[in-house]
Amino acid sequence: MKRVLITGATSGIGLQLANDYAAGGWHVIACGRNATVLEALREGRDNVTVLSFDATDENATRAALAQVGDHLDLIILNAGSCEYIDHGKIDVSLFRRVFDINLFGMLNCIQALQDNFSEGTHLALMGSTAAYLGLPRAEAYGASKAAVAYLARSLSVDLAHRGVTVSLVSPGFVKTPLTDKNDFEMPMLISPDEASLAIRQGLEKKKAEVHFPKKFSYFLKFISSMPIALQLALVKKLTRKA
């Protein structure tokens, strides 16, 4: 039985992925902070193991993931958060909170698991299409996801000699508890079911980047290929009410 570890498995995309992989016959190691949700996820299933810990705590992460064992076929580091700044007003504490979970929480997990990486290990890092462009109020979130994108590309090169595949997952807007807090229009919003399917299909093909929904992500990629001055002018025009 193939084994997948998923962080942030207590809500949104992570919870949907945990349910779908379990239903598909995988042994799922579901990780998160909400022990109640994790227990509900495990109830009645013998192919679900749960680990409750805070990924931003390096020592707690190391202790929890020491229980995982030697081989994981797939590792999906999905835990994340989003906070927006007040129209260009920098709040360093906010940046630290966002980076702590989106980047350093991910790094804590990689550090704890890396000695067990082997031929065939597949590591998937949760990024965002927000990293493609500079967007209003998204300085902290977008910068953290841009860092994740760079991390994925670099690790893909450095871990290739060990036979480890690294994929970057870049969703657009997905209806989750995080996006429910957004106070602006979210183009091409999709459900967690749709996001899970796109991710699972992309990872099955070992894609370097799994990005979706395609019309939205390719549109942003197209804009990001333009000269920066043109990018900025177009983004300002498209988001003038954001």
JSON list of C-alpha atoms in Angstrom, two decimals:
[
{"chain": "A", "resi": 1, "resn": "MET", "atom": "CA", "xyz": [0.00, 0.00, 0.00]},
{"chain": "A", "resi": 2, "resn": "LYS", "atom": "CA", "xyz": [1.36, 3.40, -0.99]},
{"chain": "A", "resi": 3, "resn": "ARG", "atom": "CA", "xyz": [1.89, 5.92, 1.82]},
{"chain": "A", "resi": 4, "resn": "VAL", "atom": "CA", "xyz": [1.18, 9.64, 1.64]},
{"chain": "A", "resi": 5, "resn": "LEU", "atom": "CA", "xyz": [1.82, 12.24, 4.34]},
{"chain": "A", "resi": 6, "resn": "ILE", "atom": "CA", "xyz": [-0.29, 15.40, 4.19]},
{"chain": "A", "resi": 7, "resn": "THR", "atom": "CA", "xyz": [0.14, 18.47, 6.40]},
{"chain": "A", "resi": 8, "resn": "GLY", "atom": "CA", "xyz": [-2.69, 20.91, 6.94]},
{"chain": "A", "resi": 9, "resn": "ALA", "atom": "CA", "xyz": [-5.07, 17.94, 6.68]},
{"chain": "A", "resi": 10, "resn": "THR", "atom": "CA", "xyz": [-7.73, 19.38, 8.97]},
{"chain": "A", "resi": 11, "resn": "SER", "atom": "CA", "xyz": [-9.42, 21.79, 6.55]},
{"chain": "A", "resi": 12, "resn": "GLY", "atom": "CA", "xyz": [-9.72, 22.92, 2.95]},
{"chain": "A", "resi": 13, "resn": "ILE", "atom": "CA", "xyz": [-7.53, 21.32, 0.31]},
{"chain": "A", "resi": 14, "resn": "GLY", "atom": "CA", "xyz": [-5.56, 19.23, 2.81]},
{"chain": "A", "resi": 15, "resn": "LEU", "atom": "CA", "xyz": [-8.66, 17.62, 4.31]},
{"chain": "A", "resi": 16, "resn": "GLN", "atom": "CA", "xyz": [-10.08, 16.89, 0.87]},
{"chain": "A", "resi": 17, "resn": "LEU", "atom": "CA", "xyz": [-6.78, 15.34, -0.25]},
{"chain": "A", "resi": 18, "resn": "ALA", "atom": "CA", "xyz": [-6.64, 13.17, 2.88]},
{"chain": "A", "resi": 19, "resn": "ASN", "atom": "CA", "xyz": [-10.16, 11.86, 2.28]},
{"chain": "A", "resi": 20, "resn": "ASP", "atom": "CA", "xyz": [-9.57, 11.27, -1.43]},
{"chain": "A", "resi": 21, "resn": "TYR", "atom": "CA", "xyz": [-6.24, 9.49, -1.04]},
{"chain": "A", "resi": 22, "resn": "ALA", "atom": "CA", "xyz": [-7.70, 7.31, 1.73]},
{"chain": "A", "resi": 23, "resn": "ALA", "atom": "CA", "xyz": [-10.68, 6.45, -0.48]},
{"chain": "A", "resi": 24, "resn": "GLY", "atom": "CA", "xyz": [-8.22, 5.59, -3.25]},
{"chain": "A", "resi": 25, "resn": "GLY", "atom": "CA", "xyz": [-6.55, 2.92, -1.13]},
{"chain": "A", "resi": 26, "resn": "TRP", "atom": "CA", "xyz": [-3.51, 4.84, 0.07]},
{"chain": "A", "resi": 27, "resn": "HIS", "atom": "CA", "xyz": [-2.31, 4.79, 3.65]},
{"chain": "A", "resi": 28, "resn": "VAL", "atom": "CA", "xyz": [-2.70, 8.41, 4.68]},
{"chain": "A", "resi": 29, "resn": "ILE", "atom": "CA", "xyz": [-0.70, 10.06, 7.45]},
{"chain": "A", "resi": 30, "resn": "ALA", "atom": "CA", "xyz": [-2.80, 13.13, 8.16]},
{"chain": "A", "resi": 31, "resn": "CYS", "atom": "CA", "xyz": [-1.10, 15.95, 10.05]},
{"chain": "A", "resi": 32, "resn": "GLY", "atom": "CA", "xyz": [-2.56, 19.08, 11.57]},
{"chain": "A", "resi": 33, "resn": "ARG", "atom": "CA", "xyz": [-3.23, 21.03, 14.74]},
{"chain": "A", "resi": 34, "resn": "ASN", "atom": "CA", "xyz": [-6.92, 20.23, 15.17]},
{"chain": "A", "resi": 35, "resn": "ALA", "atom": "CA", "xyz": [-6.97, 16.88, 16.98]},
{"chain": "A", "resi": 36, "resn": "THR", "atom": "CA", "xyz": [-10.77, 16.67, 16.87]},
{"chain": "A", "resi": 37, "resn": "VAL", "atom": "CA", "xyz": [-10.89, 16.88, 13.07]},
{"chain": "A", "resi": 38, "resn": "LEU", "atom": "CA", "xyz": [-8.02, 14.42, 12.78]},
{"chain": "A", "resi": 39, "resn": "GLU", "atom": "CA", "xyz": [-9.81, 11.87, 14.96]},
{"chain": "A", "resi": 40, "resn": "ALA", "atom": "CA", "xyz": [-12.97, 12.25, 12.86]},
{"chain": "A", "resi": 41, "resn": "LEU", "atom": "CA", "xyz": [-10.86, 11.69, 9.75]},
{"chain": "A", "resi": 42, "resn": "ARG", "atom": "CA", "xyz": [-9.40, 8.49, 11.19]},
{"chain": "A", "resi": 43, "resn": "GLU", "atom": "CA", "xyz": [-12.67, 7.09, 12.58]},
{"chain": "A", "resi": 44, "resn": "GLY", "atom": "CA", "xyz": [-13.67, 3.83, 10.92]},
{"chain": "A", "resi": 45, "resn": "ARG", "atom": "CA", "xyz": [-10.57, 3.68, 8.72]},
{"chain": "A", "resi": 46, "resn": "ASP", "atom": "CA", "xyz": [-7.59, 1.40, 9.18]},
{"chain": "A", "resi": 47, "resn": "ASN", "atom": "CA", "xyz": [-5.57, 3.17, 6.45]},
{"chain": "A", "resi": 48, "resn": "VAL", "atom": "CA", "xyz": [-5.44, 6.57, 8.17]},
{"chain": "A", "resi": 49, "resn": "THR", "atom": "CA", "xyz": [-2.87, 7.55, 10.78]},
{"chain": "A", "resi": 50, "resn": "VAL", "atom": "CA", "xyz": [-3.09, 10.97, 12.41]},
{"chain": "A", "resi": 51, "resn": "LEU", "atom": "CA", "xyz": [-0.41, 13.19, 13.91]},
{"chain": "A", "resi": 52, "resn": "SER", "atom": "CA", "xyz": [-1.39, 16.34, 15.79]},
{"chain": "A", "resi": 53, "resn": "PHE", "atom": "CA", "xyz": [1.37, 18.97, 16.00]},
{"chain": "A", "resi": 54, "resn": "ASP", "atom": "CA", "xyz": [2.18, 22.57, 15.14]},
{"chain": "A", "resi": 55, "resn": "ALA", "atom": "CA", "xyz": [4.48, 22.69, 12.10]},
{"chain": "A", "resi": 56, "resn": "THR", "atom": "CA", "xyz": [5.84, 26.07, 13.18]},
{"chain": "A", "resi": 57, "resn": "ASP", "atom": "CA", "xyz": [7.37, 24.41, 16.24]},
{"chain": "A", "resi": 58, "resn": "GLU", "atom": "CA", "xyz": [10.62, 22.84, 15.05]},
{"chain": "A", "resi": 59, "resn": "ASN", "atom": "CA", "xyz": [11.05, 20.46, 17.99]},
{"chain": "A", "resi": 60, "resn": "ALA", "atom": "CA", "xyz": [7.41, 19.36, 18.03]},
{"chain": "A", "resi": 61, "resn": "THR", "atom": "CA", "xyz": [7.55, 18.73, 14.28]},
{"chain": "A", "resi": 62, "resn": "ARG", "atom": "CA", "xyz": [10.70, 16.66, 14.57]},
{"chain": "A", "resi": 63, "resn": "ALA", "atom": "CA", "xyz": [9.24, 14.58, 17.42]},
{"chain": "A", "resi": 64, "resn": "ALA", "atom": "CA", "xyz": [5.92, 13.98, 15.65]},
{"chain": "A", "resi": 65, "resn": "LEU", "atom": "CA", "xyz": [7.42, 13.06, 12.28]},
{"chain": "A", "resi": 66, "resn": "ALA", "atom": "CA", "xyz": [9.93, 10.70, 13.90]},
{"chain": "A", "resi": 67, "resn": "GLN", "atom": "CA", "xyz": [6.94, 8.34, 14.24]},
{"chain": "A", "resi": 68, "resn": "VAL", "atom": "CA", "xyz": [6.36, 8.16, 10.48]},
{"chain": "A", "resi": 69, "resn": "GLY", "atom": "CA", "xyz": [8.83, 5.40, 9.59]},
{"chain": "A", "resi": 70, "resn": "ASP", "atom": "CA", "xyz": [11.28, 4.95, 6.77]},
{"chain": "A", "resi": 71, "resn": "HIS", "atom": "CA", "xyz": [9.50, 5.20, 3.43]},
{"chain": "A", "resi": 72, "resn": "LEU", "atom": "CA", "xyz": [6.89, 7.61, 2.17]},
{"chain": "A", "resi": 73, "resn": "ASP", "atom": "CA", "xyz": [5.82, 7.49, -1.46]},
{"chain": "A", "resi": 74, "resn": "LEU", "atom": "CA", "xyz": [4.38, 10.99, -1.41]},
{"chain": "A", "resi": 75, "resn": "ILE", "atom": "CA", "xyz": [4.74, 13.97, 0.93]},
{"chain": "A", "resi": 76, "resn": "ILE", "atom": "CA", "xyz": [2.33, 16.88, 0.44]},
{"chain": "A", "resi": 77, "resn": "LEU", "atom": "CA", "xyz": [3.35, 19.88, 2.54]},
{"chain": "A", "resi": 78, "resn": "ASN", "atom": "CA", "xyz": [0.12, 21.82, 2.37]},
{"chain": "A", "resi": 79, "resn": "ALA", "atom": "CA", "xyz": [-0.24, 23.61, 5.73]},
{"chain": "A", "resi": 80, "resn": "GLY", "atom": "CA", "xyz": [-0.53, 27.33, 5.22]},
{"chain": "A", "resi": 81, "resn": "SER", "atom": "CA", "xyz": [-2.14, 30.62, 6.12]},
{"chain": "A", "resi": 82, "resn": "CYS", "atom": "CA", "xyz": [-3.00, 33.93, 4.52]},
{"chain": "A", "resi": 83, "resn": "GLU", "atom": "CA", "xyz": [-3.13, 37.45, 5.89]},
{"chain": "A", "resi": 84, "resn": "TYR", "atom": "CA", "xyz": [-3.34, 40.67, 3.91]},
{"chain": "A", "resi": 85, "resn": "ILE", "atom": "CA", "xyz": [-1.61, 43.93, 4.72]},
{"chain": "A", "resi": 86, "resn": "ASP", "atom": "CA", "xyz": [-3.36, 47.29, 4.83]},
{"chain": "A", "resi": 87, "resn": "HIS", "atom": "CA", "xyz": [-2.76, 48.68, 1.32]},
{"chain": "A", "resi": 88, "resn": "GLY", "atom": "CA", "xyz": [1.02, 48.94, 1.45]},
{"chain": "A", "resi": 89, "resn": "LYS", "atom": "CA", "xyz": [1.41, 49.49, 5.18]},
{"chain": "A", "resi": 90, "resn": "ILE", "atom": "CA", "xyz": [4.06, 47.01, 6.30]},
{"chain": "A", "resi": 91, "resn": "ASP", "atom": "CA", "xyz": [3.36, 45.01, 9.46]},
{"chain": "A", "resi": 92, "resn": "VAL", "atom": "CA", "xyz": [6.43, 42.94, 10.29]},
{"chain": "A", "resi": 93, "resn": "SER", "atom": "CA", "xyz": [4.56, 40.78, 12.83]},
{"chain": "A", "resi": 94, "resn": "LEU", "atom": "CA", "xyz": [2.03, 39.85, 10.14]},
{"chain": "A", "resi": 95, "resn": "PHE", "atom": "CA", "xyz": [4.83, 38.92, 7.72]},
{"chain": "A", "resi": 96, "resn": "ARG", "atom": "CA", "xyz": [6.45, 36.74, 10.38]},
{"chain": "A", "resi": 97, "resn": "ARG", "atom": "CA", "xyz": [3.18, 34.89, 11.06]},
{"chain": "A", "resi": 98, "resn": "VAL", "atom": "CA", "xyz": [2.61, 34.17, 7.38]},
{"chain": "A", "resi": 99, "resn": "PHE", "atom": "CA", "xyz": [6.20, 33.13, 6.65]},
{"chain": "A", "resi": 100, "resn": "ASP", "atom": "CA", "xyz": [6.34, 31.05, 9.83]},
{"chain": "A", "resi": 101, "resn": "ILE", "atom": "CA", "xyz": [3.67, 28.65, 8.59]},
{"chain": "A", "resi": 102, "resn": "ASN", "atom": "CA", "xyz": [3.91, 28.97, 4.80]},
{"chain": "A", "resi": 103, "resn": "LEU", "atom": "CA", "xyz": [7.69, 28.68, 4.56]},
{"chain": "A", "resi": 104, "resn": "PHE", "atom": "CA", "xyz": [9.36, 27.82, 7.86]},
{"chain": "A", "resi": 105, "resn": "GLY", "atom": "CA", "xyz": [6.68, 25.31, 8.85]},
{"chain": "A", "resi": 106, "resn": "MET", "atom": "CA", "xyz": [7.32, 23.60, 5.53]},
{"chain": "A", "resi": 107, "resn": "LEU", "atom": "CA", "xyz": [11.07, 23.67, 6.12]},
{"chain": "A", "resi": 108, "resn": "ASN", "atom": "CA", "xyz": [10.60, 22.17, 9.59]},
{"chain": "A", "resi": 109, "resn": "CYS", "atom": "CA", "xyz": [8.80, 19.24, 7.98]},
{"chain": "A", "resi": 110, "resn": "ILE", "atom": "CA", "xyz": [11.41, 18.78, 5.26]},
{"chain": "A", "resi": 111, "resn": "GLN", "atom": "CA", "xyz": [14.21, 18.86, 7.82]},
{"chain": "A", "resi": 112, "resn": "ALA", "atom": "CA", "xyz": [12.46, 16.25, 9.95]},
{"chain": "A", "resi": 113, "resn": "LEU", "atom": "CA", "xyz": [11.81, 13.92, 6.99]},
{"chain": "A", "resi": 114, "resn": "GLN", "atom": "CA", "xyz": [14.81, 14.42, 4.72]},
{"chain": "A", "resi": 115, "resn": "ASP", "atom": "CA", "xyz": [16.99, 11.63, 6.11]},
{"chain": "A", "resi": 116, "resn": "ASN", "atom": "CA", "xyz": [14.32, 9.17, 4.95]},
{"chain": "A", "resi": 117, "resn": "PHE", "atom": "CA", "xyz": [14.11, 10.48, 1.39]},
{"chain": "A", "resi": 118, "resn": "SER", "atom": "CA", "xyz": [14.95, 7.68, -1.03]},
{"chain": "A", "resi": 119, "resn": "GLU", "atom": "CA", "xyz": [14.66, 6.66, -4.66]},
{"chain": "A", "resi": 120, "resn": "GLY", "atom": "CA", "xyz": [11.03, 7.25, -5.63]},
{"chain": "A", "resi": 121, "resn": "THR", "atom": "CA", "xyz": [10.14, 9.75, -2.89]},
{"chain": "A", "resi": 122, "resn": "HIS", "atom": "CA", "xyz": [7.84, 12.46, -4.24]},
{"chain": "A", "resi": 123, "resn": "LEU", "atom": "CA", "xyz": [7.79, 15.79, -2.42]},
{"chain": "A", "resi": 124, "resn": "ALA", "atom": "CA", "xyz": [4.98, 18.27, -3.22]},
{"chain": "A", "resi": 125, "resn": "LEU", "atom": "CA", "xyz": [5.13, 21.82, -1.90]},
{"chain": "A", "resi": 126, "resn": "MET", "atom": "CA", "xyz": [2.01, 23.99, -1.75]},
{"chain": "A", "resi": 127, "resn": "GLY", "atom": "CA", "xyz": [2.57, 27.29, -3.50]},
{"chain": "A", "resi": 128, "resn": "SER", "atom": "CA", "xyz": [0.05, 29.62, -5.11]},
{"chain": "A", "resi": 129, "resn": "THR", "atom": "CA", "xyz": [-0.66, 31.41, -8.38]},
{"chain": "A", "resi": 130, "resn": "ALA", "atom": "CA", "xyz": [-0.39, 34.56, -6.24]},
{"chain": "A", "resi": 131, "resn": "ALA", "atom": "CA", "xyz": [3.39, 34.16, -6.56]},
{"chain": "A", "resi": 132, "resn": "TYR", "atom": "CA", "xyz": [3.24, 34.90, -10.29]},
{"chain": "A", "resi": 133, "resn": "LEU", "atom": "CA", "xyz": [2.44, 38.60, -9.93]},
{"chain": "A", "resi": 134, "resn": "GLY", "atom": "CA", "xyz": [2.55, 41.45, -7.45]},
{"chain": "A", "resi": 135, "resn": "LEU", "atom": "CA", "xyz": [-1.04, 41.74, -6.22]},
{"chain": "A", "resi": 136, "resn": "PRO", "atom": "CA", "xyz": [-2.74, 44.29, -3.95]},
{"chain": "A", "resi": 137, "resn": "ARG", "atom": "CA", "xyz": [-2.42, 43.63, -0.20]},
{"chain": "A", "resi": 138, "resn": "ALA", "atom": "CA", "xyz": [-0.75, 40.25, -0.88]},
{"chain": "A", "resi": 139, "resn": "GLU", "atom": "CA", "xyz": [2.82, 41.30, -0.05]},
{"chain": "A", "resi": 140, "resn": "ALA", "atom": "CA", "xyz": [3.20, 38.81, 2.81]},
{"chain": "A", "resi": 141, "resn": "TYR", "atom": "CA", "xyz": [1.27, 35.90, 1.33]},
{"chain": "A", "resi": 142, "resn": "GLY", "atom": "CA", "xyz": [2.62, 36.30, -2.20]},
{"chain": "A", "resi": 143, "resn": "ALA", "atom": "CA", "xyz": [6.21, 36.71, -1.02]},
{"chain": "A", "resi": 144, "resn": "SER", "atom": "CA", "xyz": [5.96, 33.57, 1.13]},
{"chain": "A", "resi": 145, "resn": "LYS", "atom": "CA", "xyz": [4.60, 31.59, -1.82]},
{"chain": "A", "resi": 146, "resn": "ALA", "atom": "CA", "xyz": [7.26, 32.99, -4.14]},
{"chain": "A", "resi": 147, "resn": "ALA", "atom": "CA", "xyz": [9.82, 31.70, -1.65]},
{"chain": "A", "resi": 148, "resn": "VAL", "atom": "CA", "xyz": [8.13, 28.28, -1.75]},
{"chain": "A", "resi": 149, "resn": "ALA", "atom": "CA", "xyz": [8.29, 28.30, -5.56]},
{"chain": "A", "resi": 150, "resn": "TYR", "atom": "CA", "xyz": [12.02, 29.03, -5.50]},
{"chain": "A", "resi": 151, "resn": "LEU", "atom": "CA", "xyz": [12.54, 26.38, -2.83]},
{"chain": "A", "resi": 152, "resn": "ALA", "atom": "CA", "xyz": [10.76, 23.79, -4.97]},
{"chain": "A", "resi": 153, "resn": "ARG", "atom": "CA", "xyz": [12.86, 24.58, -8.04]},
{"chain": "A", "resi": 154, "resn": "SER", "atom": "CA", "xyz": [16.13, 24.47, -6.10]},
{"chain": "A", "resi": 155, "resn": "LEU", "atom": "CA", "xyz": [15.28, 21.26, -4.25]},
{"chain": "A", "resi": 156, "resn": "SER", "atom": "CA", "xyz": [14.27, 19.66, -7.53]},
{"chain": "A", "resi": 157, "resn": "VAL", "atom": "CA", "xyz": [17.84, 20.16, -8.74]},
{"chain": "A", "resi": 158, "resn": "ASP", "atom": "CA", "xyz": [19.61, 19.26, -5.50]},
{"chain": "A", "resi": 159, "resn": "LEU", "atom": "CA", "xyz": [17.57, 16.13, -4.73]},
{"chain": "A", "resi": 160, "resn": "ALA", "atom": "CA", "xyz": [17.56, 14.70, -8.26]},
{"chain": "A", "resi": 161, "resn": "HIS", "atom": "CA", "xyz": [20.68, 12.63, -7.60]},
{"chain": "A", "resi": 162, "resn": "ARG", "atom": "CA", "xyz": [18.78, 10.80, -4.83]},
{"chain": "A", "resi": 163, "resn": "GLY", "atom": "CA", "xyz": [15.90, 9.96, -7.13]},
{"chain": "A", "resi": 164, "resn": "VAL", "atom": "CA", "xyz": [13.54, 12.38, -5.36]},
{"chain": "A", "resi": 165, "resn": "THR", "atom": "CA", "xyz": [10.87, 14.14, -7.42]},
{"chain": "A", "resi": 166, "resn": "VAL", "atom": "CA", "xyz": [9.83, 17.63, -6.30]},
{"chain": "A", "resi": 167, "resn": "SER", "atom": "CA", "xyz": [6.56, 19.22, -7.47]},
{"chain": "A", "resi": 168, "resn": "LEU", "atom": "CA", "xyz": [5.22, 22.71, -6.90]},
{"chain": "A", "resi": 169, "resn": "VAL", "atom": "CA", "xyz": [1.45, 22.97, -6.50]},
{"chain": "A", "resi": 170, "resn": "SER", "atom": "CA", "xyz": [0.07, 26.39, -7.51]},
{"chain": "A", "resi": 171, "resn": "PRO", "atom": "CA", "xyz": [-3.69, 26.71, -6.97]},
{"chain": "A", "resi": 172, "resn": "GLY", "atom": "CA", "xyz": [-5.82, 29.66, -7.91]},
{"chain": "A", "resi": 173, "resn": "PHE", "atom": "CA", "xyz": [-8.79, 30.51, -5.73]},
{"chain": "A", "resi": 174, "resn": "VAL", "atom": "CA", "xyz": [-10.24, 27.49, -3.91]},
{"chain": "A", "resi": 175, "resn": "LYS", "atom": "CA", "xyz": [-13.27, 27.74, -1.61]},
{"chain": "A", "resi": 176, "resn": "THR", "atom": "CA", "xyz": [-11.81, 27.01, 1.83]},
{"chain": "A", "resi": 177, "resn": "PRO", "atom": "CA", "xyz": [-12.07, 28.53, 5.32]},
{"chain": "A", "resi": 178, "resn": "LEU", "atom": "CA", "xyz": [-9.14, 30.76, 4.35]},
{"chain": "A", "resi": 179, "resn": "THR", "atom": "CA", "xyz": [-10.71, 32.16, 1.17]},
{"chain": "A", "resi": 180, "resn": "ASP", "atom": "CA", "xyz": [-14.08, 32.51, 2.91]},
{"chain": "A", "resi": 181, "resn": "LYS", "atom": "CA", "xyz": [-12.46, 35.43, 4.76]},
{"chain": "A", "resi": 182, "resn": "ASN", "atom": "CA", "xyz": [-11.60, 37.27, 1.55]},
{"chain": "A", "resi": 183, "resn": "ASP", "atom": "CA", "xyz": [-13.48, 40.52, 0.97]},
{"chain": "A", "resi": 184, "resn": "PHE", "atom": "CA", "xyz": [-12.85, 40.77, -2.77]},
{"chain": "A", "resi": 185, "resn": "GLU", "atom": "CA", "xyz": [-13.96, 39.04, -5.95]},
{"chain": "A", "resi": 186, "resn": "MET", "atom": "CA", "xyz": [-12.22, 35.70, -6.57]},
{"chain": "A", "resi": 187, "resn": "PRO", "atom": "CA", "xyz": [-12.22, 34.85, -10.30]},
{"chain": "A", "resi": 188, "resn": "MET", "atom": "CA", "xyz": [-12.75, 31.23, -11.31]},
{"chain": "A", "resi": 189, "resn": "LEU", "atom": "CA", "xyz": [-13.22, 30.05, -7.72]},
{"chain": "A", "resi": 190, "resn": "ILE", "atom": "CA", "xyz": [-13.26, 26.24, -7.55]},
{"chain": "A", "resi": 191, "resn": "SER", "atom": "CA", "xyz": [-14.25, 23.68, -4.92]},
{"chain": "A", "resi": 192, "resn": "PRO", "atom": "CA", "xyz": [-11.87, 21.61, -2.77]},
{"chain": "A", "resi": 193, "resn": "ASP", "atom": "CA", "xyz": [-13.08, 18.54, -4.73]},
{"chain": "A", "resi": 194, "resn": "GLU", "atom": "CA", "xyz": [-11.90, 20.11, -7.98]},
{"chain": "A", "resi": 195, "resn": "ALA", "atom": "CA", "xyz": [-8.63, 21.21, -6.44]},
{"chain": "A", "resi": 196, "resn": "SER", "atom": "CA", "xyz": [-7.95, 17.74, -5.02]},
{"chain": "A", "resi": 197, "resn": "LEU", "atom": "CA", "xyz": [-8.61, 16.10, -8.38]},
{"chain": "A", "resi": 198, "resn": "ALA", "atom": "CA", "xyz": [-6.28, 18.50, -10.19]},
{"chain": "A", "resi": 199, "resn": "ILE", "atom": "CA", "xyz": [-3.55, 17.96, -7.60]},
{"chain": "A", "resi": 200, "resn": "ARG", "atom": "CA", "xyz": [-3.85, 14.18, -7.56]},
{"chain": "A", "resi": 201, "resn": "GLN", "atom": "CA", "xyz": [-3.85, 13.93, -11.34]},
{"chain": "A", "resi": 202, "resn": "GLY", "atom": "CA", "xyz": [-0.87, 16.27, -11.64]},
{"chain": "A", "resi": 203, "resn": "LEU", "atom": "CA", "xyz": [1.15, 14.50, -8.98]},
{"chain": "A", "resi": 204, "resn": "GLU", "atom": "CA", "xyz": [0.35, 11.12, -10.51]},
{"chain": "A", "resi": 205, "resn": "LYS", "atom": "CA", "xyz": [2.06, 12.41, -13.67]},
{"chain": "A", "resi": 206, "resn": "LYS", "atom": "CA", "xyz": [5.01, 13.71, -11.59]},
{"chain": "A", "resi": 207, "resn": "LYS", "atom": "CA", "xyz": [4.59, 17.21, -13.00]},
{"chain": "A", "resi": 208, "resn": "ALA", "atom": "CA", "xyz": [7.16, 19.81, -11.95]},
{"chain": "A", "resi": 209, "resn": "GLU", "atom": "CA", "xyz": [4.29, 22.26, -11.39]},
{"chain": "A", "resi": 210, "resn": "VAL", "atom": "CA", "xyz": [0.62, 21.50, -10.92]},
{"chain": "A", "resi": 211, "resn": "HIS", "atom": "CA", "xyz": [-1.28, 24.74, -11.55]},
{"chain": "A", "resi": 212, "resn": "PHE", "atom": "CA", "xyz": [-5.02, 25.26, -11.83]},
{"chain": "A", "resi": 213, "resn": "PRO", "atom": "CA", "xyz": [-7.63, 26.22, -12.85]},
{"chain": "A", "resi": 214, "resn": "LYS", "atom": "CA", "xyz": [-5.84, 26.32, -16.19]},
{"chain": "A", "resi": 215, "resn": "LYS", "atom": "CA", "xyz": [-7.57, 29.34, -17.73]},
{"chain": "A", "resi": 216, "resn": "PHE", "atom": "CA", "xyz": [-6.76, 31.40, -14.65]},
{"chain": "A", "resi": 217, "resn": "SER", "atom": "CA", "xyz": [-3.22, 30.17, -14.07]},
{"chain": "A", "resi": 218, "resn": "TYR", "atom": "CA", "xyz": [-2.20, 30.46, -17.74]},
{"chain": "A", "resi": 219, "resn": "PHE", "atom": "CA", "xyz": [-3.64, 33.98, -17.85]},
{"chain": "A", "resi": 220, "resn": "LEU", "atom": "CA", "xyz": [-1.50, 34.98, -14.87]},
{"chain": "A", "resi": 221, "resn": "LYS", "atom": "CA", "xyz": [1.54, 33.23, -16.36]},
{"chain": "A", "resi": 222, "resn": "PHE", "atom": "CA", "xyz": [1.01, 35.17, -19.58]},
{"chain": "A", "resi": 223, "resn": "ILE", "atom": "CA", "xyz": [0.91, 38.49, -17.72]},
{"chain": "A", "resi": 224, "resn": "SER", "atom": "CA", "xyz": [4.00, 37.52, -15.71]},
{"chain": "A", "resi": 225, "resn": "SER", "atom": "CA", "xyz": [5.93, 36.99, -18.98]},
{"chain": "A", "resi": 226, "resn": "MET", "atom": "CA", "xyz": [5.46, 40.65, -19.92]},
{"chain": "A", "resi": 227, "resn": "PRO", "atom": "CA", "xyz": [7.97, 43.42, -19.12]},
{"chain": "A", "resi": 228, "resn": "ILE", "atom": "CA", "xyz": [7.58, 44.43, -15.47]},
{"chain": "A", "resi": 229, "resn": "ALA", "atom": "CA", "xyz": [6.29, 47.93, -16.23]},
{"chain": "A", "resi": 230, "resn": "LEU", "atom": "CA", "xyz": [3.54, 46.46, -18.40]},
{"chain": "A", "resi": 231, "resn": "GLN", "atom": "CA", "xyz": [2.75, 43.82, -15.76]},
{"chain": "A", "resi": 232, "resn": "LEU", "atom": "CA", "xyz": [2.32, 46.49, -13.11]},
{"chain": "A", "resi": 233, "resn": "ALA", "atom": "CA", "xyz": [0.16, 48.69, -15.32]},
{"chain": "A", "resi": 234, "resn": "LEU", "atom": "CA", "xyz": [-2.12, 45.78, -16.20]},
{"chain": "A", "resi": 235, "resn": "VAL", "atom": "CA", "xyz": [-2.41, 44.50, -12.63]},
{"chain": "A", "resi": 236, "resn": "LYS", "atom": "CA", "xyz": [-3.25, 48.01, -11.41]},
{"chain": "A", "resi": 237, "resn": "LYS", "atom": "CA", "xyz": [-5.98, 48.28, -14.02]},
{"chain": "A", "resi": 238, "resn": "LEU", "atom": "CA", "xyz": [-7.43, 44.83, -13.28]},
{"chain": "A", "resi": 239, "resn": "THR", "atom": "CA", "xyz": [-7.36, 45.26, -9.50]},
{"chain": "A", "resi": 240, "resn": "ARG", "atom": "CA", "xyz": [-8.09, 48.95, -9.06]},
{"chain": "A", "resi": 241, "resn": "LYS", "atom": "CA", "xyz": [-11.01, 48.15, -6.70]},
{"chain": "A", "resi": 242, "resn": "ALA", "atom": "CA", "xyz": [-9.09, 45.59, -4.61]}
]
